[in-house]
Short mmCIF file of C-alpha atoms in Angstrom, two decimals:
data_model
loop_
_atom_site.label_atom_id
_atom_site.label_comp_id
_atom_site.label_asym_id
_atom_site.label_seq_id
_atom_site.Cartn_x
_atom_site.Cartn_y
_atom_site.Cartn_z
CA MET A 814 100.17 41.90 155.59
CA ASN A 815 99.81 44.65 158.18
CA LEU A 816 96.62 43.90 160.13
CA GLN A 817 94.87 46.03 162.73
CA PHE A 818 92.41 45.00 165.44
CA ARG A 819 88.98 46.59 165.10
CA PHE A 820 85.87 46.42 167.25
CA THR A 821 82.34 47.62 166.62
CA LEU A 822 79.65 48.08 169.25
CA LYS A 823 76.09 47.70 167.93
CA PRO A 824 77.35 46.49 164.53
CA PRO A 825 75.22 47.37 161.48
CA PRO A 826 73.80 44.52 159.37
CA HIS A 827 76.36 44.89 156.58
CA LEU A 828 79.25 44.25 159.00
CA ILE A 829 77.58 41.17 160.45
CA GLU A 830 77.06 39.97 156.89
CA ARG A 831 80.76 40.54 156.19
CA VAL A 832 81.64 38.27 159.13
CA ALA A 833 79.38 35.59 157.66
CA GLU A 834 81.12 35.99 154.29
CA CYS A 835 84.52 35.50 155.96
CA ASN A 836 83.27 32.30 157.62
CA PRO A 837 80.59 30.81 155.32
CA ALA A 838 80.69 27.36 156.93
CA ASN A 839 80.33 28.65 160.51
CA PRO A 840 76.73 28.80 161.81
CA PHE A 841 77.85 30.80 164.87
CA HIS A 842 78.83 33.74 162.63
CA THR A 843 75.50 34.42 160.92
CA SER A 844 73.19 37.39 161.32
CA GLN A 845 70.45 35.00 162.46
CA TYR A 846 72.64 33.66 165.27
CA VAL A 847 73.46 37.22 166.36
CA SER A 848 69.74 38.05 166.40
CA ALA A 849 69.00 34.98 168.52
CA SER A 850 71.67 35.92 171.06
CA GLU A 851 70.45 39.52 171.23
CA SER A 852 66.88 38.35 171.85
CA LEU A 853 68.18 36.58 174.98
CA GLY A 854 69.45 39.87 176.40
CA ASN A 855 73.03 39.88 175.13
CA ARG A 856 74.55 42.95 173.47
CA ALA A 857 76.27 42.09 170.21
CA CYS A 858 79.56 43.54 169.05
CA LEU A 859 82.12 42.53 166.44
CA VAL A 860 85.83 41.94 166.92
CA ALA A 861 87.94 41.67 163.79
CA LEU A 862 91.27 41.94 162.03
CA ASN A 863 91.31 44.45 159.19
CA HIS A 864 93.67 45.21 156.35
CA GLY A 865 92.94 48.88 155.92
CA ASP A 866 89.16 49.11 155.63
CA GLU A 867 88.77 45.46 154.63
CA MET A 868 87.84 42.84 157.23
CA VAL A 869 89.92 39.69 156.76
CA ALA A 870 88.87 37.80 159.91
CA GLY A 871 86.25 38.43 162.53
CA CYS A 872 83.55 37.07 164.78
CA PRO A 873 80.60 38.18 166.88
CA ALA A 874 81.08 38.70 170.62
CA PHE A 875 78.39 39.22 173.22
CA LEU A 876 78.37 41.52 176.24
CA SER A 877 76.21 40.78 179.25
CA GLY A 878 75.88 41.74 182.88
CA PRO A 879 76.04 45.02 184.81
CA PHE A 880 79.15 47.10 185.46
CA LEU A 881 80.62 45.01 188.30
CA SER A 882 80.05 41.64 186.63
CA ARG A 883 80.32 42.39 182.92
CA SER A 884 81.19 39.45 180.66
CA LEU A 885 82.29 39.20 177.05
CA VAL A 886 81.67 35.87 175.34
CA ILE A 887 83.01 34.69 171.99
CA ASP A 888 81.22 31.48 171.03
CA SER A 889 83.37 30.64 168.02
CA LEU A 890 86.87 31.89 167.25
CA PRO A 891 87.67 32.51 163.58
CA ALA A 892 90.79 31.39 161.76
CA MET A 893 93.32 34.24 161.72
CA SER A 894 96.75 34.88 160.26
CA SER A 895 97.98 37.35 162.92
CA PRO A 896 96.73 35.99 166.24
CA GLU A 897 99.05 38.13 168.37
CA VAL A 898 97.44 41.31 166.99
CA PHE A 899 93.98 39.91 167.68
CA TRP A 900 94.65 38.87 171.28
CA ARG A 901 96.41 42.09 172.19
CA GLY A 902 93.55 44.12 170.74
CA LEU A 903 90.91 41.95 172.39
CA LEU A 904 92.44 42.42 175.85
CA ASP A 905 92.63 46.19 175.35
CA PHE A 906 89.00 46.18 174.20
CA CYS A 907 87.93 44.24 177.31
CA ARG A 908 89.77 46.61 179.62
CA SER A 909 88.23 49.66 177.96
CA LEU A 910 84.76 48.23 178.63
CA LYS A 911 85.62 47.13 182.20
CA VAL A 912 84.96 43.49 181.33
CA TRP A 913 85.27 41.23 184.37
CA ARG A 914 85.18 37.88 182.56
CA LEU A 915 86.29 37.04 179.02
CA GLN A 916 85.04 33.66 177.83
CA ILE A 917 86.47 32.15 174.64
CA GLY A 918 84.60 29.33 172.93
CA THR A 919 85.49 27.38 169.81
CA TYR A 920 82.21 25.89 168.59
CA ALA A 921 82.63 25.13 164.88
CA SER A 922 86.04 26.83 164.80
CA PRO A 923 88.27 25.37 162.06
CA SER A 924 91.14 25.26 164.55
CA ALA A 925 92.04 27.20 167.65
CA GLU A 926 95.05 27.77 169.84
CA ILE A 927 94.22 30.08 172.72
CA PRO A 928 97.31 31.68 174.27
CA HIS A 929 97.91 31.77 178.02
CA LEU A 930 96.82 35.34 178.60
CA PRO A 931 97.11 37.23 181.91
CA GLY A 932 94.31 36.50 184.35
CA GLU A 933 93.52 33.00 183.12
CA MET A 934 90.66 31.51 185.14
CA GLY A 935 90.20 28.16 183.45
CA ARG A 936 90.98 26.11 180.35
CA GLN A 937 89.44 23.06 178.76
CA THR A 938 90.60 20.86 175.92
CA ARG A 939 87.80 19.63 173.70
CA CYS A 940 87.25 17.81 170.43
CA GLU A 941 84.61 18.16 167.73
CA HIS A 942 83.63 15.60 165.11
CA VAL A 943 83.19 16.91 161.58
CA LEU A 944 81.53 15.08 158.71
CA ASP A 945 82.84 16.38 155.38
CA LEU A 946 80.04 16.43 152.84
CA ASP A 947 82.19 16.53 149.71
CA ARG A 948 82.64 12.75 149.60
CA GLU A 949 80.62 10.97 146.92
CA HIS A 950 79.04 8.48 149.32
CA LEU A 951 78.47 9.97 152.77
CA LEU A 952 78.36 6.58 154.49
CA ASP A 953 81.70 5.38 153.10
CA GLY A 954 83.34 5.86 156.50
CA ALA A 955 80.39 4.76 158.64
CA SER A 956 80.70 1.86 161.06
CA SER A 957 78.98 -1.44 160.33
CA GLN A 958 76.72 -0.91 163.35
CA HIS A 959 75.53 2.46 162.05
CA ARG A 960 74.93 0.96 158.61
CA ARG A 961 72.79 -1.82 160.09
CA ASN A 962 70.79 0.64 162.19
CA ILE A 963 70.22 2.98 159.25
CA SER A 964 68.98 0.06 157.15
CA ARG A 965 66.70 -1.11 159.98
CA ALA A 966 65.14 2.34 160.35
CA ALA A 967 64.62 2.69 156.61
CA LYS A 968 62.85 -0.69 156.48
CA ALA A 969 60.63 0.44 159.37
CA GLY A 970 59.44 3.29 157.14
CA LEU A 971 60.65 6.24 159.21
CA SER A 972 60.12 9.65 157.64
CA ILE A 973 61.92 12.99 158.08
CA VAL A 974 60.19 16.12 159.36
CA ARG A 975 61.74 19.60 159.09
CA THR A 976 60.25 22.33 161.21
CA ARG A 977 60.64 25.47 163.29
CA GLU A 978 57.12 25.25 164.73
CA ALA A 979 56.55 25.85 168.44
CA GLY A 980 54.90 22.47 168.96
CA ALA A 981 57.98 20.60 167.76
CA ARG A 982 60.14 22.33 170.36
CA ALA A 983 58.43 20.49 173.20
CA HIS A 984 59.08 17.16 171.45
CA HIS A 985 62.75 18.07 171.09
CA VAL A 986 63.18 18.96 174.77
CA ALA A 987 61.38 15.78 175.86
CA LEU A 988 63.61 13.62 173.66
CA MET A 989 66.74 15.40 174.92
CA ASN A 990 65.72 14.64 178.49
CA ALA A 991 65.07 11.00 177.62
CA SER A 992 68.57 10.62 176.16
CA LEU A 993 70.20 12.38 179.12
CA GLU A 994 68.41 10.10 181.59
CA ARG A 995 69.66 6.98 179.79
CA ARG A 996 73.25 8.27 179.76
CA ALA A 997 73.06 9.21 183.45
CA LYS A 998 71.84 5.70 184.31
CA ARG A 999 74.91 4.32 182.49
CA GLY A 1000 77.11 6.43 184.76
CA GLU A 1001 78.14 8.93 182.09
CA ALA A 1002 78.61 12.63 182.87
CA VAL A 1003 75.66 14.64 181.57
CA GLU A 1004 74.92 18.34 181.36
CA SER A 1005 71.60 19.91 182.28
CA PRO A 1006 69.54 20.59 179.15
CA ARG A 1007 69.70 24.14 177.87
CA GLN A 1008 66.85 26.50 178.59
CA ASP A 1009 63.88 26.39 176.26
CA ALA A 1010 64.34 30.14 175.72
CA ARG A 1011 67.56 29.49 173.81
CA LEU A 1012 65.92 26.82 171.67
CA SER A 1013 63.04 29.16 170.87
CA ALA A 1014 65.40 32.04 170.05
CA LEU A 1015 67.48 29.94 167.64
CA LEU A 1016 64.42 28.65 165.81
CA SER A 1017 62.50 31.94 165.74
CA SER A 1018 65.47 33.84 164.31
CA GLY A 1019 66.07 31.26 161.57
CA ALA A 1020 69.51 30.40 162.99
CA ALA A 1021 68.49 26.77 163.47
CA GLU A 1022 66.09 24.14 162.23
CA LEU A 1023 64.69 20.96 163.78
CA PHE A 1024 65.07 17.70 161.88
CA GLN A 1025 63.01 14.84 163.31
CA ALA A 1026 62.56 11.15 162.52
CA ALA A 1027 58.93 10.07 162.75
CA ASN A 1028 57.10 6.78 162.72
CA GLY A 1029 53.63 7.87 161.69
CA ASP A 1030 52.62 10.59 164.15
CA GLN A 1031 55.24 9.64 166.75
CA ILE A 1032 58.52 11.59 166.85
CA LEU A 1033 61.29 9.12 167.71
CA SER A 1034 64.43 11.23 167.29
CA SER A 1035 65.18 14.95 166.96
CA ILE A 1036 68.22 17.10 166.11
CA LEU A 1037 68.54 20.87 166.41
CA VAL A 1038 70.82 21.97 163.54
CA LEU A 1039 72.39 25.43 163.31
CA ARG A 1040 72.70 26.55 159.68
CA SER A 1041 74.92 28.81 157.59
CA ARG A 1042 75.46 29.09 153.84
CA GLN A 1043 77.99 26.28 153.65
CA GLY A 1044 77.91 24.58 157.04
CA ALA A 1045 75.75 23.09 159.77
CA TYR A 1046 76.23 22.29 163.45
CA TYR A 1047 74.55 19.52 165.48
CA GLU A 1048 73.57 21.63 168.49
CA SER A 1049 71.51 19.17 170.51
CA ALA A 1050 69.60 15.94 170.03
CA GLY A 1051 67.46 13.32 171.71
CA THR A 1052 65.88 9.96 170.97
CA LEU A 1053 63.18 7.85 172.59
CA LEU A 1054 64.04 4.32 173.68
CA GLU A 1055 61.65 3.02 170.99
CA GLY A 1056 63.68 4.96 168.45
CA MET A 1057 66.96 3.53 169.72
CA LYS A 1058 65.67 0.02 169.14
CA ILE A 1059 65.12 0.60 165.41
CA GLY A 1060 68.10 2.86 164.66
CA ALA A 1061 66.25 6.18 164.45
CA SER A 1062 69.19 8.31 165.60
CA PRO A 1063 71.86 7.22 163.06
CA PHE A 1064 69.15 7.14 160.38
CA LEU A 1065 68.28 10.77 161.16
CA VAL A 1066 71.91 11.94 161.10
CA SER A 1067 72.52 10.23 157.76
CA ARG A 1068 69.40 11.75 156.21
CA VAL A 1069 70.20 15.21 157.55
CA ALA A 1070 73.72 14.94 156.10
CA SER A 1071 72.27 14.06 152.69
CA ILE A 1072 69.83 16.98 152.81
CA LEU A 1073 72.56 19.41 153.84
CA LYS A 1074 74.79 18.24 151.00
CA GLU A 1075 71.97 18.70 148.48
CA GLU A 1076 71.44 22.25 149.78
CA GLY A 1077 75.09 23.27 149.39
CA SER A 1078 76.66 22.64 152.78
CA ARG A 1079 80.30 21.54 152.77
CA VAL A 1080 80.51 20.35 156.39
CA PHE A 1081 78.19 18.92 159.02
CA ASN A 1082 79.80 19.41 162.42
CA LEU A 1083 78.42 16.82 164.84
CA GLY A 1084 79.74 18.82 167.78
CA GLY A 1085 81.81 17.75 170.73
CA ALA A 1086 81.88 14.61 172.83
CA ALA A 1087 83.92 14.34 176.02
CA ALA A 1088 85.90 11.24 176.93
CA GLU A 1089 83.62 10.88 179.97
CA ASN A 1090 80.80 10.06 177.52
CA PRO A 1091 82.17 7.05 175.59
CA GLY A 1092 78.79 6.18 174.10
CA LEU A 1093 78.46 9.62 172.53
CA VAL A 1094 82.05 9.46 171.25
CA ARG A 1095 81.35 6.09 169.57
CA PHE A 1096 78.15 7.43 168.06
CA LYS A 1097 79.80 10.48 166.47
CA THR A 1098 83.00 8.77 165.31
CA GLY A 1099 80.84 5.99 163.84
CA PHE A 1100 79.95 8.25 160.90
CA GLY A 1101 83.56 8.45 159.72
CA THR A 1102 84.06 11.96 161.04
CA ARG A 1103 87.40 13.71 161.36
CA GLU A 1104 88.38 14.99 164.79
CA VAL A 1105 89.23 18.66 165.36
CA ALA A 1106 91.22 19.32 168.54
CA LEU A 1107 90.15 22.57 170.19
CA GLU A 1108 90.30 24.52 173.44
CA ALA A 1109 88.04 26.79 175.46
CA ALA A 1110 89.26 29.24 178.10
CA SER A 1111 88.18 32.08 180.36
CA PHE A 1112 90.14 35.08 181.64
CA CYS A 1113 89.86 38.07 183.93
CA PRO A 1114 91.30 40.88 181.77
CA LYS A 1115 91.64 43.28 184.70
CA SER A 1116 94.87 43.82 186.61
CA LEU A 1117 95.28 42.07 189.97
CA VAL A 1118 94.62 45.31 191.86
CA GLU A 1119 91.50 46.10 189.81
CA ALA A 1120 90.22 42.57 190.29
CA LYS A 1121 90.63 42.76 194.07
CA VAL A 1122 88.93 46.16 194.22
CA GLN A 1123 86.06 44.93 192.08
CA THR A 1124 85.63 41.81 194.21
CA ALA A 1125 85.49 43.99 197.33
CA LEU A 1126 82.91 46.30 195.73
CA ARG A 1127 80.73 43.40 194.69
CA ALA A 1128 80.90 41.93 198.19
CA GLY A 1129 79.98 45.31 199.66
CA LEU A 1130 76.98 45.70 197.37
CA ALA A 1131 75.82 42.19 198.19
CA TRP A 1132 76.00 43.02 201.92
CA ILE A 1133 74.04 46.27 201.42
CA ARG A 1134 71.27 44.41 199.57
CA LYS A 1135 70.76 41.98 202.45
#
């Protein structure tokens, strides 16, 4: 098949919908996710492989920054049959827009091999944990510890709350911080929690939904889940210490998985977990997930001479502003 690289600035809704149709299990390829990213100040575009006028693979990409520090970010690479055509076209596209930094992510990608392109600035190997929802009994592969905790939480009478309401966002952020503090005290590497603006954008656009485990009026555990027609992605989560004691977190994941299956999802991606966070790795593998080996990378698409000139210009402007 003879494929051609295509890009679209300010893509119309029908093209964004076509990307979602090409990747129905990928929540990072929905029109709602594009809307959320645009509301945060990013400029959406589409990069794709076409056979004639028909898109066969594609994904959203997001431009940000002024002329001398312009970035292009792809959050989730699609599967593609002619990767060399895609990468060659993507580099040409970046150079035509004077992009300084190209950042390639692989959140929810089915697989990804990122070539060593000119101007590589960094590369990271990563792994995601995917729970396939087509099995008859979702807990068939779960660890005995998760099974005990799920049973304990069920006996405690925990209930599930689904919401996009503003008040629930504060609970989610507080629970995230509580979990991060516990992991930091154990000596694990932790990332700073994402800005509340991103959380609000994802919920307001309909790209994501909060699932929370409650004991009466108290929220014990919370998961932000990105949604698409046939897939879901565990974007962030947090649990109070009281919730940990009665198994609220594995209980919530198991109930969310059941709900997603009932609503037509094929996969529930529990996201990544680095080796530096062994507790998180045990938690996600404990559901009988399959591991997907992935990469992320960043590049400077400009030539060496252009990069040096641009660095000098940026330094000069910074000096002038002093």
